[in-house]
mmCIF file of C-alpha atoms and ligand atoms in Angstrom:
data_model
loop_
_atom_site.group_PDB
_atom_site.id
_atom_site.type_symbol
_atom_site.label_atom_id
_atom_site.label_comp_id
_atom_site.label_asym_id
_atom_site.label_seq_id
_atom_site.Cartn_x
_atom_site.Cartn_y
_atom_site.Cartn_z
ATOM 1 C CA MET A 1 -23.127 -11.719 8.281
ATOM 2 C CA SER A 2 -22.603 -8.021 7.598
ATOM 3 C CA VAL A 3 -24.068 -6.461 4.402
ATOM 4 C CA SER A 4 -21.742 -4.325 2.288
ATOM 5 C CA ARG A 5 -22.281 -0.597 2.517
ATOM 6 C CA THR A 6 -23.146 1.307 -0.652
ATOM 7 C CA VAL A 7 -20.871 4.396 -1.337
ATOM 8 C CA LEU A 8 -22.033 7.010 -3.729
ATOM 9 C CA ILE A 9 -19.158 8.659 -5.596
ATOM 10 C CA THR A 10 -19.825 12.102 -6.897
ATOM 11 C CA GLY A 11 -17.477 13.803 -9.350
ATOM 12 C CA ALA A 12 -17.111 10.223 -10.727
ATOM 13 C CA THR A 13 -15.485 11.146 -14.110
ATOM 14 C CA GLY A 14 -12.898 13.525 -12.366
ATOM 15 C CA THR A 15 -9.365 13.132 -11.264
ATOM 16 C CA VAL A 16 -9.873 12.482 -7.526
ATOM 17 C CA SER A 17 -12.933 10.349 -7.671
ATOM 18 C CA THR A 18 -11.412 8.060 -10.379
ATOM 19 C CA ALA A 19 -8.469 7.624 -8.089
ATOM 20 C CA LEU A 20 -10.787 6.873 -5.155
ATOM 21 C CA MET A 21 -12.644 4.147 -7.205
ATOM 22 C CA ASN A 22 -9.274 2.676 -7.998
ATOM 23 C CA ALA A 23 -8.346 2.766 -4.284
ATOM 24 C CA LEU A 24 -11.552 1.029 -3.381
ATOM 25 C CA GLU A 25 -11.029 -1.769 -5.875
ATOM 26 C CA GLY A 26 -11.532 -5.047 -4.183
ATOM 27 C CA ALA A 27 -12.875 -3.602 -0.939
ATOM 28 C CA ASP A 28 -16.140 -4.798 0.572
ATOM 29 C CA VAL A 29 -18.302 -1.879 -0.509
ATOM 30 C CA ARG A 30 -20.767 -1.385 -3.282
ATOM 31 C CA LEU A 31 -19.889 1.472 -5.496
ATOM 32 C CA ARG A 32 -22.548 3.682 -7.144
ATOM 33 C CA ALA A 33 -21.320 6.580 -9.448
ATOM 34 C CA LEU A 34 -23.245 9.853 -10.093
ATOM 35 C CA VAL A 35 -22.625 11.116 -13.587
ATOM 36 C CA ARG A 36 -24.193 13.989 -15.339
ATOM 37 C CA ASP A 37 -24.250 12.290 -18.719
ATOM 38 C CA LYS A 38 -24.250 8.603 -19.735
ATOM 39 C CA SER A 39 -21.190 9.261 -21.807
ATOM 40 C CA GLY A 40 -19.262 9.464 -18.607
ATOM 41 C CA ALA A 41 -20.336 5.993 -17.457
ATOM 42 C CA ASP A 42 -17.436 3.835 -18.953
ATOM 43 C CA GLY A 43 -14.658 4.868 -16.396
ATOM 44 C CA PRO A 44 -16.860 4.229 -13.323
ATOM 45 C CA ARG A 45 -18.282 1.017 -14.772
ATOM 46 C CA GLU A 46 -14.840 -0.445 -15.482
ATOM 47 C CA ARG A 47 -14.049 0.219 -11.807
ATOM 48 C CA GLY A 48 -17.190 -1.869 -10.804
ATOM 49 C CA ALA A 49 -19.611 0.997 -10.061
ATOM 50 C CA GLU A 50 -23.276 0.950 -10.873
ATOM 51 C CA VAL A 51 -23.927 4.292 -12.695
ATOM 52 C CA VAL A 52 -26.716 6.679 -12.035
ATOM 53 C CA VAL A 53 -27.427 9.794 -13.989
ATOM 54 C CA GLY A 54 -27.930 12.989 -11.994
ATOM 55 C CA ASP A 55 -26.811 16.594 -11.858
ATOM 56 C CA LEU A 56 -25.823 18.452 -8.674
ATOM 57 C CA ASP A 57 -27.262 21.653 -10.300
ATOM 58 C CA GLU A 58 -30.627 19.851 -10.350
ATOM 59 C CA PRO A 59 -32.063 18.609 -7.031
ATOM 60 C CA ARG A 60 -34.929 16.861 -8.693
ATOM 61 C CA SER A 61 -32.487 14.613 -10.544
ATOM 62 C CA LEU A 62 -30.763 13.375 -7.417
ATOM 63 C CA PRO A 63 -33.104 10.996 -5.362
ATOM 64 C CA PRO A 64 -32.492 7.834 -7.426
ATOM 65 C CA ALA A 65 -28.777 8.190 -6.983
ATOM 66 C CA PHE A 66 -28.986 8.626 -3.168
ATOM 67 C CA GLU A 67 -31.601 5.921 -2.456
ATOM 68 C CA GLY A 68 -30.180 3.022 -0.416
ATOM 69 C CA VAL A 69 -26.857 4.771 0.071
ATOM 70 C CA GLN A 70 -24.942 4.715 3.421
ATOM 71 C CA ASP A 71 -21.850 6.762 2.501
ATOM 72 C CA VAL A 72 -21.540 9.730 0.138
ATOM 73 C CA TRP A 73 -18.129 10.867 -1.213
ATOM 74 C CA LEU A 74 -19.039 14.433 -1.905
ATOM 75 C CA LEU A 75 -16.939 16.303 -4.389
ATOM 76 C CA THR A 76 -18.082 19.702 -5.790
ATOM 77 C CA PRO A 77 -16.745 21.082 -9.075
ATOM 78 C CA ASN A 78 -14.586 24.219 -9.219
ATOM 79 C CA SER A 79 -17.409 26.641 -9.788
ATOM 80 C CA PRO A 80 -19.116 29.523 -8.048
ATOM 81 C CA ARG A 81 -22.179 27.157 -7.701
ATOM 82 C CA ALA A 82 -20.080 24.698 -5.567
ATOM 83 C CA PRO A 83 -21.961 25.597 -2.419
ATOM 84 C CA GLU A 84 -25.299 25.172 -4.128
ATOM 85 C CA ASN A 85 -24.082 21.658 -5.433
ATOM 86 C CA ASN A 86 -23.033 20.738 -1.903
ATOM 87 C CA MET A 87 -26.343 21.844 -0.571
ATOM 88 C CA ASN A 88 -28.301 19.831 -3.128
ATOM 89 C CA ALA A 89 -26.269 16.832 -2.255
ATOM 90 C CA VAL A 90 -26.514 17.165 1.477
ATOM 91 C CA TRP A 91 -30.228 17.636 1.201
ATOM 92 C CA ALA A 92 -30.666 14.519 -1.035
ATOM 93 C CA ALA A 93 -28.545 12.584 1.459
ATOM 94 C CA ARG A 94 -30.681 13.688 4.409
ATOM 95 C CA GLN A 95 -33.874 12.679 2.646
ATOM 96 C CA ALA A 96 -32.413 9.280 1.734
ATOM 97 C CA GLY A 97 -31.285 8.499 5.288
ATOM 98 C CA VAL A 98 -27.594 8.468 4.383
ATOM 99 C CA GLU A 99 -25.279 7.857 7.473
ATOM 100 C CA ARG A 100 -22.076 9.500 6.524
ATOM 101 C CA ILE A 101 -20.556 12.278 4.230
ATOM 102 C CA VAL A 102 -16.971 12.311 3.341
ATOM 103 C CA ARG A 103 -16.316 15.642 1.704
ATOM 104 C CA LEU A 104 -13.432 16.875 -0.470
ATOM 105 C CA SER A 105 -12.678 20.480 0.518
ATOM 106 C CA ALA A 106 -9.393 22.425 -0.080
ATOM 107 C CA VAL A 107 -6.430 23.455 1.958
ATOM 108 C CA GLY A 108 -7.010 26.653 3.996
ATOM 109 C CA ALA A 109 -10.765 26.744 3.389
ATOM 110 C CA ALA A 110 -11.983 29.581 5.597
ATOM 111 C CA HIS A 111 -14.407 32.480 5.613
ATOM 112 C CA ASP A 112 -11.259 34.766 5.501
ATOM 113 C CA ALA A 113 -9.263 32.710 3.076
ATOM 114 C CA PRO A 114 -7.404 34.862 0.389
ATOM 115 C CA ASN A 115 -9.249 33.121 -2.470
ATOM 116 C CA ARG A 116 -12.817 32.722 -3.495
ATOM 117 C CA SER A 117 -12.511 28.955 -3.900
ATOM 118 C CA GLY A 118 -11.322 28.688 -0.254
ATOM 119 C CA ARG A 119 -14.244 30.925 0.903
ATOM 120 C CA LEU A 120 -16.819 28.926 -1.083
ATOM 121 C CA HIS A 121 -15.361 25.611 0.306
ATOM 122 C CA ALA A 122 -15.760 27.115 3.820
ATOM 123 C CA LEU A 123 -19.463 27.500 3.257
ATOM 124 C CA SER A 124 -19.901 23.869 2.355
ATOM 125 C CA ASP A 125 -17.655 22.791 5.164
ATOM 126 C CA ARG A 126 -19.882 24.579 7.668
ATOM 127 C CA GLU A 127 -22.943 23.063 6.130
ATOM 128 C CA THR A 128 -21.433 19.589 6.238
ATOM 129 C CA GLU A 129 -20.474 20.110 9.916
ATOM 130 C CA ARG A 130 -24.085 20.746 10.660
ATOM 131 C CA CYS A 131 -25.539 18.029 8.384
ATOM 132 C CA GLY A 132 -26.966 15.806 11.055
ATOM 133 C CA MET A 133 -25.046 12.800 9.628
ATOM 134 C CA ARG A 134 -21.578 11.600 10.470
ATOM 135 C CA TRP A 135 -19.062 13.580 8.503
ATOM 136 C CA THR A 136 -15.373 13.976 7.608
ATOM 137 C CA ILE A 137 -13.742 16.691 5.582
ATOM 138 C CA LEU A 138 -10.507 16.324 3.594
ATOM 139 C CA ARG A 139 -8.546 19.473 2.778
ATOM 140 C CA PRO A 140 -5.715 18.583 0.355
ATOM 141 C CA LEU A 141 -3.041 20.974 -0.807
ATOM 142 C CA TRP A 142 -2.160 21.602 -4.533
ATOM 143 C CA PHE A 143 -2.404 18.337 -6.511
ATOM 144 C CA MET A 144 0.770 17.022 -8.218
ATOM 145 C CA GLN A 145 -1.518 15.864 -11.024
ATOM 146 C CA ASN A 146 -2.008 19.601 -11.791
ATOM 147 C CA LEU A 147 1.432 19.207 -13.466
ATOM 148 C CA LEU A 148 -0.191 17.099 -16.170
ATOM 149 C CA ASN A 149 -1.617 20.295 -17.418
ATOM 150 C CA GLU A 150 1.984 21.284 -18.385
ATOM 151 C CA ALA A 151 2.668 17.868 -19.940
ATOM 152 C CA GLY A 152 2.171 19.206 -23.493
ATOM 153 C CA ASP A 153 4.553 22.072 -23.072
ATOM 154 C CA ILE A 154 7.198 19.918 -21.320
ATOM 155 C CA ALA A 155 7.006 17.277 -24.077
ATOM 156 C CA ALA A 156 7.204 19.871 -26.745
ATOM 157 C CA THR A 157 9.718 22.382 -25.359
ATOM 158 C CA GLY A 158 11.295 20.906 -22.157
ATOM 159 C CA SER A 159 9.842 23.835 -20.110
ATOM 160 C CA PHE A 160 6.681 24.908 -18.347
ATOM 161 C CA SER A 161 5.381 28.304 -17.269
ATOM 162 C CA LEU A 162 3.492 29.084 -14.122
ATOM 163 C CA ASN A 163 2.880 32.316 -12.154
ATOM 164 C CA MET A 164 4.137 30.697 -9.044
ATOM 165 C CA ALA A 165 7.447 32.683 -8.693
ATOM 166 C CA SER A 166 9.532 30.888 -6.120
ATOM 167 C CA ALA A 167 6.570 29.511 -4.083
ATOM 168 C CA ARG A 168 7.299 26.594 -1.901
ATOM 169 C CA LEU A 169 4.400 24.152 -1.509
ATOM 170 C CA SER A 170 3.943 20.637 -0.150
ATOM 171 C CA MET A 171 2.063 19.373 -3.168
ATOM 172 C CA ILE A 172 0.279 16.030 -2.820
ATOM 173 C CA ASP A 173 -0.245 13.064 -5.194
ATOM 174 C CA VAL A 174 -3.951 12.557 -5.833
ATOM 175 C CA ARG A 175 -3.506 8.815 -5.213
ATOM 176 C CA ASP A 176 -2.732 9.622 -1.651
ATOM 177 C CA ILE A 177 -5.831 11.776 -1.245
ATOM 178 C CA ALA A 178 -7.799 8.837 -2.673
ATOM 179 C CA ALA A 179 -6.109 6.404 -0.294
ATOM 180 C CA CYS A 180 -6.960 8.567 2.647
ATOM 181 C CA ALA A 181 -10.584 8.937 1.493
ATOM 182 C CA ALA A 182 -10.792 5.116 1.017
ATOM 183 C CA ARG A 183 -9.375 4.525 4.590
ATOM 184 C CA VAL A 184 -12.007 6.883 6.105
ATOM 185 C CA LEU A 185 -14.793 5.215 4.033
ATOM 186 C CA LEU A 186 -13.688 1.721 4.971
ATOM 187 C CA ASP A 187 -13.365 2.584 8.719
ATOM 188 C CA ASP A 188 -16.248 2.527 11.152
ATOM 189 C CA PRO A 189 -18.380 5.601 10.584
ATOM 190 C CA ASP A 190 -17.665 6.834 14.162
ATOM 191 C CA ARG A 191 -13.898 6.604 13.745
ATOM 192 C CA HIS A 192 -13.345 9.804 11.681
ATOM 193 C CA HIS A 193 -16.678 11.583 12.526
ATOM 194 C CA GLY A 194 -16.225 15.329 13.098
ATOM 195 C CA ARG A 195 -12.630 15.357 11.849
ATOM 196 C CA THR A 196 -11.157 17.672 9.306
ATOM 197 C CA TYR A 197 -7.892 16.408 7.787
ATOM 198 C CA THR A 198 -5.438 18.667 6.050
ATOM 199 C CA LEU A 199 -3.578 16.515 3.574
ATOM 200 C CA THR A 200 -0.123 17.506 2.236
ATOM 201 C CA GLY A 201 2.773 15.738 0.519
ATOM 202 C CA PRO A 202 6.028 14.830 2.284
ATOM 203 C CA ARG A 203 7.993 18.084 1.712
ATOM 204 C CA SER A 204 7.618 21.624 0.456
ATOM 205 C CA LEU A 205 9.055 22.137 -3.082
ATOM 206 C CA THR A 206 9.725 25.083 -5.361
ATOM 207 C CA PHE A 207 8.866 24.578 -9.052
ATOM 208 C CA ASP A 208 12.580 24.659 -9.882
ATOM 209 C CA GLU A 209 12.853 21.570 -7.613
ATOM 210 C CA VAL A 210 9.887 20.103 -9.330
ATOM 211 C CA ALA A 211 11.488 20.692 -12.687
ATOM 212 C CA GLY A 212 14.625 19.033 -11.387
ATOM 213 C CA GLN A 213 12.714 15.891 -10.375
ATOM 214 C CA LEU A 214 10.844 15.780 -13.723
ATOM 215 C CA GLY A 215 14.142 16.086 -15.563
ATOM 216 C CA LEU A 216 15.597 13.144 -13.543
ATOM 217 C CA ALA A 217 12.603 10.938 -14.407
ATOM 218 C CA LEU A 218 12.537 11.901 -18.014
ATOM 219 C CA GLY A 219 16.313 11.674 -18.500
ATOM 220 C CA ARG A 220 16.523 15.162 -20.034
ATOM 221 C CA PRO A 221 16.425 18.755 -18.650
ATOM 222 C CA VAL A 222 13.100 20.390 -17.676
ATOM 223 C CA THR A 223 13.081 24.054 -16.941
ATOM 224 C CA TYR A 224 10.537 25.984 -14.940
ATOM 225 C CA LEU A 225 9.811 29.517 -16.351
ATOM 226 C CA PRO A 226 8.167 31.851 -13.854
ATOM 227 C CA VAL A 227 5.732 34.161 -15.539
ATOM 228 C CA SER A 228 3.616 37.031 -14.498
ATOM 229 C CA ASP A 229 -0.125 36.761 -13.393
ATOM 230 C CA ASP A 230 -1.051 38.626 -16.575
ATOM 231 C CA ALA A 231 1.043 36.405 -18.876
ATOM 232 C CA LYS A 232 -0.530 33.298 -17.354
ATOM 233 C CA ARG A 233 -4.023 34.811 -17.534
ATOM 234 C CA ARG A 234 -3.557 35.562 -21.198
ATOM 235 C CA THR A 235 -2.420 31.996 -21.883
ATOM 236 C CA LEU A 236 -5.271 30.387 -20.159
ATOM 237 C CA LEU A 237 -7.948 32.695 -21.573
ATOM 238 C CA GLY A 238 -6.403 31.857 -24.947
ATOM 239 C CA TYR A 239 -7.003 28.238 -24.439
ATOM 240 C CA GLY A 240 -10.617 29.069 -23.721
ATOM 241 C CA VAL A 241 -10.414 28.390 -19.956
ATOM 242 C CA PRO A 242 -13.481 30.003 -18.325
ATOM 243 C CA ARG A 243 -12.747 33.424 -16.678
ATOM 244 C CA TRP A 244 -13.864 32.200 -13.209
ATOM 245 C CA ILE A 245 -11.303 29.364 -13.347
ATOM 246 C CA VAL A 246 -8.606 31.748 -14.510
ATOM 247 C CA ASP A 247 -9.347 34.024 -11.580
ATOM 248 C CA MET A 248 -9.271 31.019 -9.280
ATOM 249 C CA VAL A 249 -5.941 29.776 -10.495
ATOM 250 C CA GLU A 250 -4.529 33.313 -10.021
ATOM 251 C CA GLU A 251 -5.845 33.707 -6.521
ATOM 252 C CA TYR A 252 -4.346 30.342 -5.476
ATOM 253 C CA ALA A 253 -1.023 31.239 -7.122
ATOM 254 C CA GLN A 254 -0.914 34.607 -5.265
ATOM 255 C CA ALA A 255 -1.614 32.761 -2.013
ATOM 256 C CA TYR A 256 0.967 30.097 -2.618
ATOM 257 C CA VAL A 257 3.536 32.809 -3.538
ATOM 258 C CA SER A 258 2.902 34.449 -0.250
ATOM 259 C CA GLY A 259 3.787 31.209 1.592
ATOM 260 C CA TRP A 260 0.367 29.807 2.114
ATOM 261 C CA GLY A 261 1.339 26.255 1.159
ATOM 262 C CA ASP A 262 4.719 26.107 2.780
ATOM 263 C CA PHE A 263 3.902 23.556 5.495
ATOM 264 C CA THR A 264 3.453 19.792 5.871
ATOM 265 C CA THR A 265 1.114 17.670 8.055
ATOM 266 C CA ASP A 266 1.552 14.129 9.178
ATOM 267 C CA THR A 267 -2.049 13.285 8.535
ATOM 268 C CA VAL A 268 -1.445 11.091 5.396
ATOM 269 C CA ALA A 269 1.151 9.053 7.167
ATOM 270 C CA ASP A 270 -1.136 8.745 10.201
ATOM 271 C CA LEU A 271 -4.045 7.629 8.158
ATOM 272 C CA LEU A 272 -2.129 5.239 5.868
ATOM 273 C CA GLY A 273 0.661 4.054 7.984
ATOM 274 C CA ARG A 274 3.190 5.010 5.267
ATOM 275 C CA PRO A 275 4.562 8.359 4.157
ATOM 276 C CA PRO A 276 2.804 10.210 1.299
ATOM 277 C CA ARG A 277 4.284 9.869 -2.254
ATOM 278 C CA ASP A 278 7.090 12.109 -3.118
ATOM 279 C CA ILE A 279 7.345 14.174 -6.287
ATOM 280 C CA ALA A 280 10.022 11.790 -7.497
ATOM 281 C CA ASP A 281 7.436 8.980 -7.335
ATOM 282 C CA PHE A 282 4.921 11.021 -9.240
ATOM 283 C CA ALA A 283 7.484 12.017 -11.885
ATOM 284 C CA ARG A 284 8.576 8.304 -12.398
ATOM 285 C CA ASP A 285 4.984 7.012 -12.540
ATOM 286 C CA HIS A 286 3.875 9.651 -15.037
ATOM 287 C CA ALA A 287 7.001 9.943 -17.167
ATOM 288 C CA ALA A 288 5.173 8.759 -20.207
ATOM 289 C CA ALA A 289 2.672 11.602 -20.029
ATOM 290 C CA PHE A 290 5.475 14.119 -20.031
ATOM 291 C CA THR A 291 7.243 12.623 -23.029
ATOM 292 C CA SER A 292 4.380 11.990 -25.435
ATOM 293 C CA ALA A 293 3.451 14.951 -27.553
ATOM 294 C CA ALA A 294 -0.145 14.485 -26.640
ATOM 295 C CA GLY A 295 0.654 15.184 -23.045
ATOM 296 C CA ARG A 296 -2.108 13.845 -20.946
HETATM 297 N N1 NAP B 301 -6.513 20.976 -8.223
HETATM 298 C C1 NAP B 301 -6.038 21.173 -6.927
HETATM 299 O O1 NAP B 301 -4.891 21.408 -6.682
HETATM 300 C C2 NAP B 301 -7.072 21.091 -5.775
HETATM 301 C C3 NAP B 301 -6.525 21.186 -4.453
HETATM 302 C C4 NAP B 301 -7.360 21.102 -3.453
HETATM 303 C C5 NAP B 301 -8.718 20.892 -3.601
HETATM 304 N N2 NAP B 301 -9.281 20.775 -4.887
HETATM 305 C C6 NAP B 301 -10.690 20.563 -5.121
HETATM 306 O O2 NAP B 301 -10.854 19.419 -5.902
HETATM 307 C C7 NAP B 301 -12.192 19.509 -6.453
HETATM 308 C C8 NAP B 301 -11.995 19.166 -7.921
HETATM 309 O O3 NAP B 301 -11.720 17.687 -7.947
HETATM 310 P P1 NAP B 301 -11.150 16.998 -9.275
HETATM 311 O O4 NAP B 301 -9.942 17.711 -9.691
HETATM 312 O O5 NAP B 301 -11.110 15.604 -9.217
HETATM 313 O O6 NAP B 301 -12.290 17.457 -10.340
HETATM 314 P P2 NAP B 301 -12.381 17.362 -11.941
HETATM 315 O O7 NAP B 301 -11.319 16.395 -12.389
HETATM 316 O O8 NAP B 301 -12.418 18.823 -12.523
HETATM 317 O O9 NAP B 301 -13.851 16.711 -12.105
HETATM 318 C C9 NAP B 301 -15.015 17.442 -11.607
HETATM 319 C C10 NAP B 301 -16.140 16.367 -11.581
HETATM 320 O O10 NAP B 301 -17.316 16.919 -11.119
HETATM 321 C C11 NAP B 301 -18.345 16.611 -12.029
HETATM 322 N N3 NAP B 301 -19.350 17.690 -12.078
HETATM 323 C C12 NAP B 301 -19.126 19.048 -12.463
HETATM 324 N N4 NAP B 301 -20.292 19.630 -12.399
HETATM 325 C C13 NAP B 301 -21.211 18.767 -11.839
HETATM 326 C C14 NAP B 301 -22.660 18.834 -11.639
HETATM 327 N N5 NAP B 301 -23.383 20.013 -11.800
HETATM 328 N N6 NAP B 301 -23.257 17.796 -11.104
HETATM 329 C C15 NAP B 301 -22.640 16.589 -10.938
HETATM 330 N N7 NAP B 301 -21.355 16.451 -11.200
HETATM 331 C C16 NAP B 301 -20.583 17.504 -11.693
HETATM 332 C C17 NAP B 301 -17.579 16.455 -13.370
HETATM 333 O O11 NAP B 301 -18.482 15.688 -14.152
HETATM 334 P P3 NAP B 301 -18.591 15.892 -15.752
HETATM 335 O O12 NAP B 301 -17.685 14.805 -16.362
HETATM 336 O O13 NAP B 301 -20.009 15.690 -16.115
HETATM 337 O O14 NAP B 301 -18.043 17.218 -16.088
HETATM 338 C C18 NAP B 301 -16.393 15.632 -12.961
HETATM 339 O O15 NAP B 301 -16.662 14.298 -12.610
HETATM 340 C C19 NAP B 301 -12.628 20.997 -6.296
HETATM 341 O O16 NAP B 301 -13.512 20.971 -5.305
HETATM 342 C C20 NAP B 301 -11.331 21.639 -5.966
HETATM 343 O O17 NAP B 301 -11.560 22.800 -5.143
HETATM 344 C C21 NAP B 301 -8.351 20.891 -5.959
#
């Protein structure tokens, strides 16, 4: 009789890892969730995970979380410290005898990527490739769920403002990233070892087209208002978003405006045996979030 593998979920209170725990519901794996603070334990616990407190900034806090683990889902936060966080996790995994790391990177991660986040992810991708364990790297494009940040404006005014000009990008539903991660984690560790998967949605879209799809799902018009980098920067800083994140959003927007995200891959369909979700699916499934004044 085979014994279930234990999967350590990092970023366990966040968007992608929550979707991953949902995707693994009912699977023959034991889930363990790393949280920085006990206050984040409820979501992972509701999804059947054992919760261990630890901080990827703090290597000495990590051994209990990694002990007895076969697979690590490794997600680093949007931060200039992301490579340090990845390093701490990879080291803890090596010490604990982990067999496999499945890492969330980002589209276009490379040493010459036009954005700091992409160059930081490249550092951790290189480290993961040399980690001595089996590894797989997922590089998703822009998340459809980022649109939930605009839900308050859309609910209140019927419009949303981004510095994306007429960028076309093949945005992906986080539920499909999670389904791909779950597929990899549930397959034999050798099957996806050494592979880097770039994950996109089914088609490239402008934000005018996104607005059109949101309008159809909500039954009332939604308008996309392109704004300048400076205007978006002022808005985000006004909301108290940290400067590094504001810079990151701007650098991604500039890359996407230059056509960086205007391509699709078949990878999601190849991994899942079905096409990725379309923006129409996302809009329909999240219509309530875009109509309530509270947004998300
Ligand atoms: N948004 C996009 O379009 C996009 C596209 C491609 C790739 N990505 C990548 O996706 C990742 C972000 O994923 P997400 O949106 O799911 O993240 P998220 O919702 O922002 O959640 C981040 C998670 O990381 C945890 N965390 C932060 N600092 C930590 C630390 N020092 N130690 C342990 N845990 C820590 C947070 O825990 P707390 O609850 O304690 O804060 C939270 O669970 C980034 O690597 C980003 O580059 C994003």
